[in-house]
Amino acid sequence: MPMSLPRRLMAAFVGTSGVAVAALVLAVRHHDRPLPVPEAHPARHVTLPAASPPADLSYSTMLTSQSAGAPEGVLVGGGRWSATRRPVQFAVLVRHPKGNLLFDTGLGCQHAEQFADNNWLHRQLFAYTMHAAVKTQLEAQGMADLPIKAIIPSHMHWDHIGGLPDFPATPVWAPPAERQQAEAGAPPAFLRSQFNGVTQWQDLRFEHGPVLGFDRSQDVFGDGSVILLPMPGHTAGQVGMLLSLPSGKRLLFTADTTWTLQGIEVPADRSWLLRRAVDLDHDEGANQRAIVHLHLLARRFPQIQMVPAHDEQVFATLPRFPAFAN
Ligand SMILES: [Zn+2]
């Protein structure tokens, strides 16, 4: 019996969409392969920088918020599409006898008003659950008056600097290129209300020599305990931080070069599908070179703990405020 017209149309549709899905799956597999790792790379020959951290240096992390969740395959090429990951937003508090630092702030007290600048679609895409702002967490521990020498945003995307208005008198260190990109930027990546009240900008110019294969560095206290590194690509002036503790432990905070540790280990970029759908990186090629650089460092120095800014599984291994580690 011949098929009715609706059934024939349905069969044609299923056939066509099946081919389209199969083609898409093949394209995703092709594009989400590991990034090529060159044989010759300066990171293969670097040595660890010297560090003499003071005995009372310590650090903690403050969870401000957590994303609603996404398939791991979206967050990292080659990731599992069946596993849901819930990226975190957090601040790193470094206590050094010469001054306390905040690396990133996560979301802040004014998160709802700031986030309202997004359109409806972006509010759904970037939905989060608020935990508590850095300022709120400090107050809850009787540390509201803790002097903070500087806030150092890893970059100026909305999920990293929401707490800037909560510390209006604190210097904020950023590379000029990062500020320029943010000033020219727009939601959802950049929310002006987060940074237009900053009065104490200080240019971060990486005045010290190469470290770990990065061209330049900024040794904040001159003792090698906190070294800031230029990691442009994801944004124009993204900053990483090498923290060397009195215990000998070292951590490299790698910002949003990747969203997961897996991205560094493989090495793999965010999923091709997501990168084609959303304008994620300032310079995708530069960011991929940064991923490969970090991958080689991770292989050469397994003693350095790599800390991407949003990996909730890595975050779970770090000391959580009010606990500190040294
Ligand atoms: Zn981010």
Short mmCIF file of C-alpha atoms and ligand atoms in Angstrom, two decimals:
data_model
loop_
_atom_site.label_atom_id
_atom_site.label_comp_id
_atom_site.label_asym_id
_atom_site.label_seq_id
_atom_site.Cartn_x
_atom_site.Cartn_y
_atom_site.Cartn_z
CA MET A 1 0.00 0.00 0.00
CA PRO A 2 1.51 3.40 -0.96
CA MET A 3 2.27 5.78 1.91
CA SER A 4 -0.03 8.72 2.45
CA LEU A 5 1.42 12.13 1.69
CA PRO A 6 1.89 13.09 5.38
CA ARG A 7 3.65 9.77 6.02
CA ARG A 8 5.86 10.25 2.97
CA LEU A 9 6.72 13.77 4.13
CA MET A 10 7.43 12.45 7.62
CA ALA A 11 9.65 9.68 6.23
CA ALA A 12 11.52 12.21 4.08
CA PHE A 13 11.94 14.51 7.08
CA VAL A 14 13.22 11.75 9.35
CA GLY A 15 15.60 10.59 6.61
CA THR A 16 16.92 14.11 6.01
CA SER A 17 17.20 15.07 9.68
CA GLY A 18 18.90 11.73 10.40
CA VAL A 19 21.54 12.54 7.80
CA ALA A 20 21.89 16.06 9.21
CA VAL A 21 22.35 14.77 12.76
CA ALA A 22 24.89 12.18 11.60
CA ALA A 23 26.78 14.88 9.68
CA LEU A 24 26.74 17.14 12.74
CA VAL A 25 28.02 14.35 15.00
CA LEU A 26 30.85 13.67 12.54
CA ALA A 27 31.67 17.39 12.36
CA VAL A 28 31.71 17.68 16.16
CA ARG A 29 33.98 14.62 16.49
CA HIS A 30 36.30 16.02 13.83
CA HIS A 31 36.55 19.51 15.30
CA ASP A 32 36.66 18.44 18.95
CA ARG A 33 39.81 16.36 18.50
CA PRO A 34 42.77 17.18 20.77
CA LEU A 35 44.79 20.25 19.83
CA PRO A 36 48.11 19.45 18.12
CA VAL A 37 51.12 19.65 20.42
CA PRO A 38 54.33 20.79 18.67
CA GLU A 39 57.59 18.96 19.28
CA ALA A 40 59.48 22.23 19.65
CA HIS A 41 58.02 24.52 22.29
CA PRO A 42 59.74 26.77 24.86
CA ALA A 43 57.59 25.27 27.63
CA ARG A 44 59.42 21.95 27.17
CA HIS A 45 62.64 23.47 28.52
CA VAL A 46 61.62 25.94 31.22
CA THR A 47 62.53 25.61 34.88
CA LEU A 48 60.45 26.44 37.91
CA PRO A 49 61.04 30.00 39.14
CA ALA A 50 62.65 30.43 42.54
CA ALA A 51 60.27 31.25 45.38
CA SER A 52 60.87 32.21 49.03
CA PRO A 53 57.34 32.56 50.36
CA PRO A 54 57.08 33.92 53.91
CA ALA A 55 55.97 31.38 56.52
CA ASP A 56 52.70 33.22 57.14
CA LEU A 57 51.57 33.26 53.52
CA SER A 58 48.26 31.44 53.08
CA TYR A 59 45.30 31.36 50.74
CA SER A 60 41.66 30.45 50.63
CA THR A 61 38.87 30.31 48.07
CA MET A 62 35.41 31.84 48.30
CA LEU A 63 32.58 30.32 46.27
CA THR A 64 30.21 33.09 45.22
CA SER A 65 27.94 31.25 42.81
CA GLN A 66 27.47 28.26 40.54
CA SER A 67 26.09 27.90 37.03
CA ALA A 68 22.87 25.99 36.44
CA GLY A 69 24.79 23.34 34.50
CA ALA A 70 25.74 22.19 31.01
CA PRO A 71 26.79 18.94 29.32
CA GLU A 72 30.51 18.38 29.76
CA GLY A 73 30.79 17.93 25.98
CA VAL A 74 29.84 21.60 25.58
CA LEU A 75 32.41 22.85 28.09
CA VAL A 76 35.35 20.86 26.71
CA GLY A 77 35.90 19.22 23.34
CA GLY A 78 35.82 15.44 23.73
CA GLY A 79 33.93 15.73 27.03
CA ARG A 80 30.99 13.49 27.87
CA TRP A 81 27.65 14.69 26.53
CA SER A 82 25.84 12.57 29.13
CA ALA A 83 27.58 14.18 32.14
CA THR A 84 26.30 17.48 33.54
CA ARG A 85 28.91 19.86 34.88
CA ARG A 86 28.14 22.85 37.10
CA PRO A 87 30.84 25.52 36.63
CA VAL A 88 31.67 27.53 39.76
CA GLN A 89 32.53 31.20 40.18
CA PHE A 90 34.94 31.91 43.00
CA ALA A 91 37.50 34.34 44.37
CA VAL A 92 40.98 33.51 45.63
CA LEU A 93 42.07 35.34 48.78
CA VAL A 94 45.85 35.45 49.28
CA ARG A 95 47.11 36.55 52.70
CA HIS A 96 50.68 37.83 52.50
CA PRO A 97 52.43 39.82 55.25
CA LYS A 98 53.00 42.62 52.73
CA GLY A 99 49.34 42.77 51.71
CA ASN A 100 46.27 40.72 50.94
CA LEU A 101 45.16 40.09 47.38
CA LEU A 102 41.92 39.04 45.77
CA PHE A 103 42.33 37.18 42.48
CA ASP A 104 38.88 37.50 40.85
CA THR A 105 35.79 38.32 42.88
CA GLY A 106 33.17 36.01 41.38
CA LEU A 107 29.70 37.55 41.65
CA GLY A 108 29.06 40.36 44.12
CA CYS A 109 26.35 41.84 46.32
CA GLN A 110 24.78 43.65 43.35
CA HIS A 111 24.66 40.54 41.14
CA ALA A 112 20.93 40.72 40.42
CA GLU A 113 20.96 44.36 39.25
CA GLN A 114 24.10 43.74 37.19
CA PHE A 115 22.71 40.58 35.58
CA ALA A 116 19.46 42.36 34.67
CA ASP A 117 21.34 44.20 31.90
CA ASN A 118 21.26 40.95 29.91
CA ASN A 119 18.47 40.12 27.48
CA TRP A 120 16.06 37.26 28.19
CA LEU A 121 18.00 34.66 26.21
CA HIS A 122 21.28 35.43 27.93
CA ARG A 123 19.61 35.37 31.34
CA GLN A 124 18.51 31.81 30.60
CA LEU A 125 21.85 30.74 29.11
CA PHE A 126 23.95 32.13 31.96
CA ALA A 127 21.59 31.34 34.84
CA TYR A 128 23.34 30.79 38.17
CA THR A 129 22.63 30.06 41.82
CA MET A 130 24.04 32.69 44.17
CA HIS A 131 25.90 31.48 47.23
CA ALA A 132 27.40 34.58 48.87
CA ALA A 133 29.49 37.52 47.73
CA VAL A 134 33.08 37.87 48.96
CA LYS A 135 32.10 40.93 51.01
CA THR A 136 29.25 39.01 52.66
CA GLN A 137 31.53 36.08 53.49
CA LEU A 138 34.16 38.38 55.01
CA GLU A 139 31.50 40.12 57.12
CA ALA A 140 30.14 36.78 58.33
CA GLN A 141 33.60 35.94 59.70
CA GLY A 142 34.14 39.33 61.34
CA MET A 143 36.69 40.19 58.66
CA ALA A 144 34.88 43.09 57.02
CA ASP A 145 37.84 45.36 57.76
CA LEU A 146 40.44 43.04 56.23
CA PRO A 147 42.74 45.38 54.28
CA ILE A 148 43.04 44.35 50.66
CA LYS A 149 46.08 45.63 48.78
CA ALA A 150 44.62 44.94 45.35
CA ILE A 151 41.97 43.09 43.39
CA ILE A 152 43.41 41.36 40.34
CA PRO A 153 40.72 40.21 37.90
CA SER A 154 41.86 37.23 35.85
CA HIS A 155 39.85 39.07 33.20
CA MET A 156 36.89 41.40 33.13
CA HIS A 157 34.10 39.07 32.04
CA TRP A 158 30.96 39.42 34.16
CA ASP A 159 31.42 36.21 36.12
CA HIS A 160 34.83 37.33 37.46
CA ILE A 161 34.41 40.95 38.57
CA GLY A 162 30.89 41.23 39.98
CA GLY A 163 32.33 42.09 43.39
CA LEU A 164 34.29 45.19 42.30
CA PRO A 165 31.56 47.63 43.47
CA ASP A 166 31.71 46.01 46.92
CA PHE A 167 35.30 47.27 47.33
CA PRO A 168 35.13 50.80 45.92
CA ALA A 169 38.33 52.03 47.59
CA THR A 170 40.50 49.04 46.66
CA PRO A 171 43.03 49.31 43.81
CA VAL A 172 42.20 47.12 40.81
CA TRP A 173 45.12 45.89 38.73
CA ALA A 174 44.47 45.15 35.07
CA PRO A 175 46.48 45.21 31.83
CA PRO A 176 45.50 48.26 29.72
CA ALA A 177 44.41 45.94 26.88
CA GLU A 178 41.90 44.23 29.18
CA ARG A 179 40.37 47.51 30.29
CA GLN A 180 40.12 48.72 26.71
CA GLN A 181 38.30 45.55 25.66
CA ALA A 182 35.90 45.80 28.60
CA GLU A 183 35.21 49.51 27.97
CA ALA A 184 34.34 48.70 24.35
CA GLY A 185 32.47 45.53 25.31
CA ALA A 186 28.79 44.75 25.83
CA PRO A 187 26.57 42.25 27.64
CA PRO A 188 26.59 39.38 28.13
CA ALA A 189 30.42 39.23 28.28
CA PHE A 190 31.00 42.62 29.87
CA LEU A 191 28.64 44.39 32.28
CA ARG A 192 29.58 48.04 32.62
CA SER A 193 27.89 48.44 36.01
CA GLN A 194 30.49 46.10 37.48
CA PHE A 195 33.51 48.25 36.67
CA ASN A 196 32.43 51.81 35.87
CA GLY A 197 32.69 52.79 39.55
CA VAL A 198 36.32 51.71 39.96
CA THR A 199 38.38 54.73 41.02
CA GLN A 200 41.73 53.08 41.72
CA TRP A 201 42.74 51.46 38.44
CA GLN A 202 46.40 50.51 38.23
CA ASP A 203 47.94 49.31 34.99
CA LEU A 204 49.36 45.81 35.19
CA ARG A 205 52.36 45.93 32.86
CA PHE A 206 54.26 42.70 33.65
CA GLU A 207 57.54 44.42 34.42
CA HIS A 208 59.54 41.29 35.22
CA GLY A 209 61.19 38.65 33.06
CA PRO A 210 59.94 35.42 31.49
CA VAL A 211 58.47 32.78 33.80
CA LEU A 212 57.38 29.26 32.78
CA GLY A 213 57.67 30.17 29.11
CA PHE A 214 55.47 33.25 29.34
CA ASP A 215 57.22 36.32 27.86
CA ARG A 216 56.89 38.51 30.93
CA SER A 217 55.67 38.37 34.51
CA GLN A 218 54.88 40.43 37.58
CA ASP A 219 56.40 39.19 40.82
CA VAL A 220 54.00 40.98 43.15
CA PHE A 221 55.99 40.81 46.39
CA GLY A 222 59.48 40.24 44.98
CA ASP A 223 59.75 36.86 46.74
CA GLY A 224 58.32 34.67 43.97
CA SER A 225 55.28 33.73 46.05
CA VAL A 226 52.73 35.43 43.78
CA ILE A 227 53.69 35.76 40.12
CA LEU A 228 51.19 37.15 37.64
CA LEU A 229 51.46 35.90 34.06
CA PRO A 230 50.00 37.24 30.80
CA MET A 231 47.60 34.70 29.28
CA PRO A 232 45.83 36.64 26.52
CA GLY A 233 43.52 34.89 24.08
CA HIS A 234 40.24 34.31 25.86
CA THR A 235 40.29 38.08 26.42
CA ALA A 236 42.81 40.70 25.31
CA GLY A 237 44.53 40.90 28.68
CA GLN A 238 43.76 37.76 30.62
CA VAL A 239 46.01 37.15 33.64
CA GLY A 240 47.12 33.91 35.28
CA MET A 241 48.60 33.56 38.77
CA LEU A 242 51.35 31.24 39.99
CA LEU A 243 51.06 30.86 43.76
CA SER A 244 53.95 29.27 45.66
CA LEU A 245 53.17 28.37 49.27
CA PRO A 246 55.49 27.91 52.28
CA SER A 247 54.67 24.18 52.20
CA GLY A 248 56.30 23.98 48.77
CA LYS A 249 52.96 23.48 47.05
CA ARG A 250 52.42 25.44 43.85
CA LEU A 251 49.16 26.31 42.12
CA LEU A 252 48.70 27.88 38.70
CA PHE A 253 45.38 29.70 38.34
CA THR A 254 44.72 29.53 34.62
CA ALA A 255 41.59 31.73 34.39
CA ASP A 256 39.29 30.87 31.45
CA THR A 257 41.94 29.52 29.09
CA THR A 258 39.92 26.34 29.58
CA TRP A 259 36.82 25.80 31.69
CA THR A 260 37.87 22.36 32.88
CA LEU A 261 41.10 20.66 33.91
CA GLN A 262 40.41 18.12 31.16
CA GLY A 263 40.94 20.93 28.64
CA ILE A 264 44.53 21.30 29.84
CA GLU A 265 45.18 17.58 30.18
CA VAL A 266 43.97 16.55 26.71
CA PRO A 267 44.65 19.40 25.48
CA ALA A 268 41.26 20.52 24.16
CA ASP A 269 39.41 23.76 23.54
CA ARG A 270 35.76 24.35 24.42
CA SER A 271 33.41 22.45 22.09
CA TRP A 272 33.45 23.50 18.46
CA LEU A 273 29.64 23.72 18.48
CA LEU A 274 29.67 26.26 21.31
CA ARG A 275 32.53 28.26 19.78
CA ARG A 276 30.60 28.53 16.50
CA ALA A 277 27.36 29.47 18.29
CA VAL A 278 28.80 32.06 20.70
CA ASP A 279 31.62 34.58 20.30
CA LEU A 280 33.68 33.20 23.19
CA ASP A 281 37.27 34.23 22.72
CA HIS A 282 38.94 37.51 21.85
CA ASP A 283 41.54 35.55 19.84
CA GLU A 284 40.75 31.86 19.49
CA GLY A 285 44.16 30.99 18.01
CA ALA A 286 46.03 32.71 20.83
CA ASN A 287 43.83 30.98 23.39
CA GLN A 288 44.51 27.59 21.81
CA ARG A 289 48.24 28.31 21.95
CA ALA A 290 47.79 29.12 25.64
CA ILE A 291 45.98 25.79 26.17
CA VAL A 292 48.86 23.87 24.57
CA HIS A 293 51.36 25.88 26.63
CA LEU A 294 49.54 24.96 29.86
CA HIS A 295 49.28 21.33 28.72
CA LEU A 296 53.07 21.14 28.30
CA LEU A 297 53.63 22.81 31.69
CA ALA A 298 51.24 20.33 33.34
CA ARG A 299 53.17 17.41 31.83
CA ARG A 300 56.58 18.87 32.75
CA PHE A 301 55.60 19.93 36.28
CA PRO A 302 53.03 17.48 37.68
CA GLN A 303 53.69 19.07 41.09
CA ILE A 304 51.95 22.29 39.98
CA GLN A 305 48.20 22.10 40.58
CA MET A 306 46.37 23.61 37.62
CA VAL A 307 43.25 25.55 38.61
CA PRO A 308 40.90 26.62 35.81
CA ALA A 309 38.53 29.34 37.01
CA HIS A 310 35.33 27.33 36.71
CA ASP A 311 36.16 23.65 37.24
CA GLU A 312 33.96 22.60 40.17
CA GLN A 313 35.86 19.32 40.60
CA VAL A 314 39.23 21.06 40.99
CA PHE A 315 37.59 23.69 43.20
CA ALA A 316 36.36 20.96 45.55
CA THR A 317 40.00 20.08 46.33
CA LEU A 318 40.96 23.62 47.44
CA PRO A 319 40.67 25.12 50.94
CA ARG A 320 37.31 26.81 51.34
CA PHE A 321 36.91 30.06 53.29
CA PRO A 322 37.14 30.52 56.26
CA ALA A 323 39.73 27.72 56.09
CA PHE A 324 43.16 28.69 54.73
CA ALA A 325 46.03 26.55 53.49
CA ASN A 326 49.73 27.28 53.33
ZN ZN B 1 34.52 32.92 33.24
#
